[in-house]
């Protein structure tokens, strides 16, 4: 039977071997096993989102996920009492208090070092799965042994779709968008997963999916390694999927599993209005590492041409918000992106 999905020097966290649980405060946790339902470790990194994270985790634990879930939380030295709030409102969660804000990628890697399950569900601190979502993702992944990741459909709490799957950045795609834009045929735009043309309404292979909600296969993590900690926040999901692709793994999208996502709760606190530029700088940083200076110059140039066109269009229309949006893209295209990503301030 043909699949519904159609054709198609990195950090490795220290990890406890399968079947063994790390001890904490001298107490060894008992491994959880089940012949009926898969065990899934839900990995949540927090930073100053106490009440929102407590609410999201309560949604998780109060719903039937079709799997036995364990919430492993790493708190990046929050100053809003996150650890205490979670201990009081979500005692089921296993919370680790960090000594500094080391970023999202680093936080996930620390959770991966604690996890012993065959499946890890990376979940933003302001997101929660609808009933049955995790079990559905595991079911799909189990039928596709080369699926490193299965990503759910992500919606805002009001049901609005979040565009969460994308093509890898490339010079060819950048020039296509710069020169044709809205004139790209609908079928081609849907194939390329372009926002406004791809409705996330069918299962398919994708290049990468946003890290707000990802079911990850433990054996793929062991093969590919953890997230690249040189990215403090943003683009670590693109980079990991790229590495996985090079090692023969694939990323699948499954719309029947739905996750609700408030969106950028920690990112706005950390980056504020510079969030778009922070994401774009990391994208250029990733691209330069993988493709070299000549390809990166061509990629920047293509993006600059396209963004200038859209900026002028927004200015003519008197759309201040869109003008700022495209101005941020222009500034990112003109800004060198070397070295390690660090938070502002």
Short mmCIF file of C-alpha atoms in Angstrom, two decimals:
data_model
loop_
_atom_site.label_atom_id
_atom_site.label_comp_id
_atom_site.label_asym_id
_atom_site.label_seq_id
_atom_site.Cartn_x
_atom_site.Cartn_y
_atom_site.Cartn_z
CA UNK A 1 0.00 0.00 0.00
CA UNK A 2 1.31 3.44 -0.90
CA UNK A 3 2.04 5.68 2.07
CA UNK A 4 -0.29 8.62 2.64
CA UNK A 5 2.83 10.75 2.91
CA UNK A 6 3.80 10.45 -0.76
CA UNK A 7 7.30 10.49 -2.17
CA UNK A 8 9.41 12.32 -0.97
CA UNK A 9 31.13 18.82 15.29
CA UNK A 10 27.43 18.92 16.87
CA UNK A 11 26.37 18.84 20.49
CA UNK A 12 25.40 15.39 21.74
CA UNK A 13 23.94 15.47 25.24
CA UNK A 14 25.21 13.00 27.78
CA UNK A 15 22.42 10.48 28.28
CA UNK A 16 21.44 7.75 30.68
CA UNK A 17 21.18 4.41 28.82
CA UNK A 18 17.75 3.04 28.04
CA UNK A 19 16.16 1.17 30.91
CA UNK A 20 17.94 3.16 33.62
CA UNK A 21 16.63 6.20 35.43
CA UNK A 22 18.89 8.96 36.73
CA UNK A 23 18.92 9.47 40.45
CA UNK A 24 17.86 12.80 41.91
CA UNK A 25 18.69 13.70 45.49
CA UNK A 26 19.76 10.10 46.03
CA UNK A 27 16.41 8.67 44.93
CA UNK A 28 16.25 6.54 41.78
CA UNK A 29 13.06 6.86 39.80
CA UNK A 30 11.39 3.67 38.64
CA UNK A 31 11.13 3.29 34.86
CA UNK A 32 7.58 3.42 33.57
CA UNK A 33 6.66 0.62 31.16
CA UNK A 34 3.43 -0.46 29.55
CA UNK A 35 2.42 -3.06 26.98
CA UNK A 36 -0.80 -1.21 26.19
CA UNK A 37 0.25 2.39 25.71
CA UNK A 38 3.56 3.95 24.67
CA UNK A 39 5.52 5.98 27.18
CA UNK A 40 6.25 9.52 26.00
CA UNK A 41 8.43 12.05 27.80
CA UNK A 42 7.03 15.54 27.24
CA UNK A 43 9.93 18.02 27.20
CA UNK A 44 9.05 21.57 28.29
CA UNK A 45 11.53 24.44 28.69
CA UNK A 46 10.27 27.39 30.74
CA UNK A 47 11.33 30.97 31.29
CA UNK A 48 9.04 33.33 33.19
CA UNK A 49 5.75 31.80 32.05
CA UNK A 50 4.60 30.39 35.40
CA UNK A 51 0.81 30.59 35.21
CA UNK A 52 0.64 29.93 31.48
CA UNK A 53 2.84 26.83 31.77
CA UNK A 54 0.88 25.53 34.76
CA UNK A 55 -2.35 25.89 32.78
CA UNK A 56 -0.84 24.19 29.72
CA UNK A 57 0.48 21.25 31.75
CA UNK A 58 -2.87 20.85 33.50
CA UNK A 59 -4.48 20.56 30.06
CA UNK A 60 -1.93 17.84 29.27
CA UNK A 61 -2.42 15.79 32.42
CA UNK A 62 -6.20 16.21 32.55
CA UNK A 63 -6.69 14.79 29.03
CA UNK A 64 -6.47 11.27 27.63
CA UNK A 65 -3.50 11.36 25.28
CA UNK A 66 -3.59 7.71 24.23
CA UNK A 67 -0.13 7.39 25.77
CA UNK A 68 1.48 7.38 29.20
CA UNK A 69 3.03 10.82 29.47
CA UNK A 70 5.69 12.13 31.81
CA UNK A 71 6.38 15.86 31.85
CA UNK A 72 10.08 16.69 32.17
CA UNK A 73 10.51 20.42 32.68
CA UNK A 74 13.72 22.44 32.62
CA UNK A 75 13.34 25.96 34.02
CA UNK A 76 15.83 28.49 32.70
CA UNK A 77 16.29 30.40 35.96
CA UNK A 78 12.89 32.12 35.89
CA UNK A 79 12.37 34.99 38.30
CA UNK A 80 8.56 34.75 38.39
CA UNK A 81 8.38 31.72 40.68
CA UNK A 82 7.78 29.21 37.87
CA UNK A 83 9.30 26.27 39.75
CA UNK A 84 7.21 26.90 42.87
CA UNK A 85 4.02 27.48 40.87
CA UNK A 86 4.47 24.22 38.99
CA UNK A 87 5.22 22.32 42.20
CA UNK A 88 1.95 23.59 43.64
CA UNK A 89 -0.36 23.36 40.63
CA UNK A 90 1.20 20.51 38.61
CA UNK A 91 2.87 18.17 41.10
CA UNK A 92 2.96 15.43 38.43
CA UNK A 93 5.64 17.35 36.51
CA UNK A 94 9.32 16.54 37.08
CA UNK A 95 10.86 20.02 37.23
CA UNK A 96 14.57 20.79 37.10
CA UNK A 97 15.67 24.27 38.21
CA UNK A 98 18.44 25.71 36.06
CA UNK A 99 21.01 28.17 37.41
CA UNK A 100 20.95 30.45 34.33
CA UNK A 101 18.93 31.15 31.21
CA UNK A 102 20.88 29.06 28.72
CA UNK A 103 18.25 29.15 25.96
CA UNK A 104 15.70 26.82 24.43
CA UNK A 105 18.08 24.44 22.63
CA UNK A 106 20.20 24.00 25.75
CA UNK A 107 17.12 23.42 27.90
CA UNK A 108 15.80 20.73 25.57
CA UNK A 109 19.19 19.00 25.54
CA UNK A 110 19.20 18.87 29.32
CA UNK A 111 15.81 17.22 29.25
CA UNK A 112 16.99 14.74 26.61
CA UNK A 113 19.78 13.78 29.00
CA UNK A 114 17.15 12.93 31.65
CA UNK A 115 14.71 11.15 29.35
CA UNK A 116 14.64 7.36 28.96
CA UNK A 117 11.50 6.96 26.84
CA UNK A 118 11.50 5.80 23.22
CA UNK A 119 9.54 8.95 22.30
CA UNK A 120 10.09 12.57 23.29
CA UNK A 121 7.42 15.19 22.67
CA UNK A 122 9.08 18.62 22.62
CA UNK A 123 6.41 21.13 23.62
CA UNK A 124 6.52 24.87 24.13
CA UNK A 125 5.68 26.11 27.60
CA UNK A 126 2.59 27.90 26.25
CA UNK A 127 1.18 24.94 24.32
CA UNK A 128 -0.89 21.84 25.04
CA UNK A 129 -2.08 18.87 22.95
CA UNK A 130 -5.72 18.18 22.32
CA UNK A 131 -6.98 14.80 23.66
CA UNK A 132 -5.42 11.84 21.86
CA UNK A 133 -2.87 13.94 19.98
CA UNK A 134 0.30 12.39 21.40
CA UNK A 135 -0.93 8.83 20.94
CA UNK A 136 -1.89 9.63 17.35
CA UNK A 137 1.58 10.99 16.60
CA UNK A 138 3.21 7.87 18.05
CA UNK A 139 0.88 5.70 15.98
CA UNK A 140 1.94 7.48 12.78
CA UNK A 141 5.64 7.39 13.68
CA UNK A 142 5.43 3.67 14.47
CA UNK A 143 4.29 3.00 10.90
CA UNK A 144 7.18 4.99 9.44
CA UNK A 145 10.48 3.76 10.91
CA UNK A 146 12.54 6.52 9.22
CA UNK A 147 10.39 9.29 10.67
CA UNK A 148 12.66 11.19 13.05
CA UNK A 149 9.85 13.64 13.77
CA UNK A 150 6.08 13.69 13.41
CA UNK A 151 4.64 17.17 13.76
CA UNK A 152 1.02 17.95 14.67
CA UNK A 153 -1.28 20.62 13.29
CA UNK A 154 -0.80 23.71 15.47
CA UNK A 155 -3.65 26.10 16.14
CA UNK A 156 -4.06 29.14 18.33
CA UNK A 157 -6.49 28.70 21.24
CA UNK A 158 -9.23 30.30 19.08
CA UNK A 159 -8.71 27.71 16.33
CA UNK A 160 -6.69 29.91 13.96
CA UNK A 161 -4.11 27.90 12.03
CA UNK A 162 -0.44 28.48 12.84
CA UNK A 163 1.68 27.93 9.74
CA UNK A 164 4.16 25.49 11.22
CA UNK A 165 5.80 23.51 8.40
CA UNK A 166 8.21 24.98 5.89
CA UNK A 167 10.71 24.26 3.11
CA UNK A 168 14.40 24.52 3.83
CA UNK A 169 15.81 27.93 2.89
CA UNK A 170 17.49 27.97 -0.51
CA UNK A 171 18.72 30.47 -3.10
CA UNK A 172 16.36 29.03 -5.69
CA UNK A 173 13.31 29.44 -3.46
CA UNK A 174 14.38 32.93 -2.37
CA UNK A 175 14.65 34.12 -5.98
CA UNK A 176 11.34 32.46 -6.86
CA UNK A 177 9.62 34.38 -4.06
CA UNK A 178 11.45 37.60 -4.92
CA UNK A 179 10.56 37.56 -8.62
CA UNK A 180 7.17 35.82 -8.72
CA UNK A 181 5.67 36.09 -5.24
CA UNK A 182 1.89 35.85 -5.45
CA UNK A 183 2.11 34.80 -9.12
CA UNK A 184 3.42 31.35 -8.19
CA UNK A 185 0.80 28.79 -9.34
CA UNK A 186 -1.40 27.57 -6.48
CA UNK A 187 -0.39 23.91 -6.80
CA UNK A 188 3.30 24.82 -6.78
CA UNK A 189 2.85 27.14 -3.80
CA UNK A 190 1.07 24.37 -1.88
CA UNK A 191 3.84 21.93 -2.74
CA UNK A 192 6.39 24.43 -1.40
CA UNK A 193 4.38 24.84 1.83
CA UNK A 194 4.06 28.60 1.34
CA UNK A 195 1.99 30.48 3.88
CA UNK A 196 -1.49 31.23 2.57
CA UNK A 197 -1.33 28.36 0.06
CA UNK A 198 -0.71 25.32 2.27
CA UNK A 199 -3.57 24.75 4.72
CA UNK A 200 -2.02 21.96 6.80
CA UNK A 201 -5.00 19.76 5.96
CA UNK A 202 -3.36 16.52 4.79
CA UNK A 203 -0.59 14.20 5.96
CA UNK A 204 2.67 14.70 4.09
CA UNK A 205 6.42 14.77 4.29
CA UNK A 206 7.82 18.21 5.05
CA UNK A 207 11.31 19.68 5.23
CA UNK A 208 11.02 20.99 8.78
CA UNK A 209 8.42 21.86 11.39
CA UNK A 210 8.55 24.50 14.10
CA UNK A 211 9.83 23.33 17.46
CA UNK A 212 6.70 24.38 19.36
CA UNK A 213 5.44 20.78 19.18
CA UNK A 214 7.45 17.86 17.80
CA UNK A 215 7.23 14.15 18.50
CA UNK A 216 10.83 12.95 18.23
CA UNK A 217 12.06 9.37 17.96
CA UNK A 218 14.70 8.57 20.56
CA UNK A 219 16.76 6.48 18.17
CA UNK A 220 16.86 9.40 15.72
CA UNK A 221 18.02 11.74 18.49
CA UNK A 222 20.76 9.26 19.39
CA UNK A 223 21.83 9.16 15.73
CA UNK A 224 21.56 12.86 14.88
CA UNK A 225 22.43 14.39 18.26
CA UNK A 226 20.68 17.07 20.27
CA UNK A 227 19.77 20.62 19.31
CA UNK A 228 22.63 22.96 18.37
CA UNK A 229 23.19 25.13 21.45
CA UNK A 230 24.86 27.85 19.40
CA UNK A 231 21.30 28.97 18.70
CA UNK A 232 20.00 30.52 21.91
CA UNK A 233 16.44 30.64 20.56
CA UNK A 234 14.98 30.20 17.05
CA UNK A 235 16.26 28.15 14.06
CA UNK A 236 17.45 25.21 16.17
CA UNK A 237 14.47 23.29 14.71
CA UNK A 238 15.51 24.03 11.11
CA UNK A 239 19.10 23.06 11.78
CA UNK A 240 18.16 19.79 13.51
CA UNK A 241 15.83 18.74 10.67
CA UNK A 242 18.58 19.55 8.15
CA UNK A 243 21.04 17.34 10.01
CA UNK A 244 18.44 14.58 10.26
CA UNK A 245 17.74 14.76 6.51
CA UNK A 246 21.44 14.39 5.76
CA UNK A 247 21.46 11.19 7.83
CA UNK A 248 18.50 9.69 5.97
CA UNK A 249 15.69 10.59 8.37
CA UNK A 250 12.44 12.33 7.44
CA UNK A 251 9.94 14.71 9.03
CA UNK A 252 6.22 13.97 8.72
CA UNK A 253 3.19 16.16 9.30
CA UNK A 254 -0.04 14.69 10.72
CA UNK A 255 -3.11 17.00 10.83
CA UNK A 256 -5.32 14.68 12.88
CA UNK A 257 -3.18 15.48 15.95
CA UNK A 258 -3.81 19.04 17.12
CA UNK A 259 -1.83 21.21 19.53
CA UNK A 260 -3.04 24.57 20.87
CA UNK A 261 -0.33 27.22 21.05
CA UNK A 262 -0.60 30.68 22.58
CA UNK A 263 2.58 31.71 20.80
CA UNK A 264 5.91 33.35 21.69
CA UNK A 265 5.26 33.71 25.41
CA UNK A 266 8.98 33.49 26.26
CA UNK A 267 10.25 34.93 22.95
CA UNK A 268 8.40 38.21 23.39
CA UNK A 269 9.69 38.54 26.97
CA UNK A 270 13.27 37.93 25.86
CA UNK A 271 13.44 39.69 22.47
CA UNK A 272 10.44 42.04 22.42
CA UNK A 273 10.13 43.86 19.10
CA UNK A 274 13.48 42.45 17.91
CA UNK A 275 12.04 38.93 17.72
CA UNK A 276 11.68 38.87 13.92
CA UNK A 277 15.24 40.06 13.41
CA UNK A 278 16.54 37.52 15.94
CA UNK A 279 14.85 34.67 14.04
CA UNK A 280 16.09 35.92 10.66
CA UNK A 281 19.65 36.44 11.89
CA UNK A 282 19.74 32.83 13.03
CA UNK A 283 18.37 31.67 9.69
CA UNK A 284 21.22 33.46 7.89
CA UNK A 285 23.70 32.06 10.42
CA UNK A 286 22.47 28.53 9.73
CA UNK A 287 22.51 29.08 5.97
CA UNK A 288 26.07 30.42 6.00
CA UNK A 289 27.35 27.45 7.99
CA UNK A 290 25.78 24.96 5.61
CA UNK A 291 26.24 26.64 2.22
CA UNK A 292 29.24 28.96 2.46
CA UNK A 293 29.76 32.66 1.68
CA UNK A 294 28.94 32.71 -2.05
CA UNK A 295 25.58 30.97 -1.67
CA UNK A 296 24.81 33.08 1.40
CA UNK A 297 25.43 36.31 -0.53
CA UNK A 298 23.07 35.12 -3.27
CA UNK A 299 20.48 34.14 -0.66
CA UNK A 300 20.71 37.51 1.12
CA UNK A 301 20.49 39.37 -2.19
CA UNK A 302 17.38 37.49 -3.28
CA UNK A 303 15.69 38.11 0.05
CA UNK A 304 16.65 41.78 -0.04
CA UNK A 305 15.12 42.22 -3.51
CA UNK A 306 11.88 40.56 -2.48
CA UNK A 307 11.61 42.35 0.86
CA UNK A 308 12.27 45.78 -0.66
CA UNK A 309 9.45 45.19 -3.13
CA UNK A 310 7.04 44.19 -0.35
CA UNK A 311 8.19 47.04 1.88
CA UNK A 312 7.48 49.60 -0.84
CA UNK A 313 4.08 48.04 -1.45
CA UNK A 314 3.20 48.26 2.26
CA UNK A 315 4.38 51.88 2.44
CA UNK A 316 2.26 52.85 -0.57
CA UNK A 317 -0.76 51.20 1.08
CA UNK A 318 -0.12 53.08 4.32
CA UNK A 319 0.19 49.79 6.24
CA UNK A 320 2.52 50.69 9.12
CA UNK A 321 2.54 47.20 10.64
CA UNK A 322 3.51 45.46 7.40
CA UNK A 323 6.06 48.20 6.70
CA UNK A 324 7.78 47.48 10.03
CA UNK A 325 7.62 43.74 9.35
CA UNK A 326 9.40 44.02 5.98
CA UNK A 327 11.81 46.64 7.33
CA UNK A 328 12.93 44.08 9.92
CA UNK A 329 13.50 41.57 7.12
CA UNK A 330 15.57 44.12 5.20
CA UNK A 331 17.70 44.93 8.25
CA UNK A 332 18.29 41.22 8.89
CA UNK A 333 19.39 40.70 5.28
CA UNK A 334 21.93 43.51 5.69
CA UNK A 335 23.26 42.47 9.11
CA UNK A 336 26.23 40.09 9.40
CA UNK A 337 25.34 36.95 11.34
CA UNK A 338 28.55 35.46 12.64
CA UNK A 339 29.42 33.41 15.70
CA UNK A 340 27.08 32.25 18.40
CA UNK A 341 23.54 33.49 18.94
CA UNK A 342 23.14 35.32 22.22
CA UNK A 343 20.13 36.96 23.81
CA UNK A 344 19.94 40.75 23.75
CA UNK A 345 20.94 42.69 26.81
#
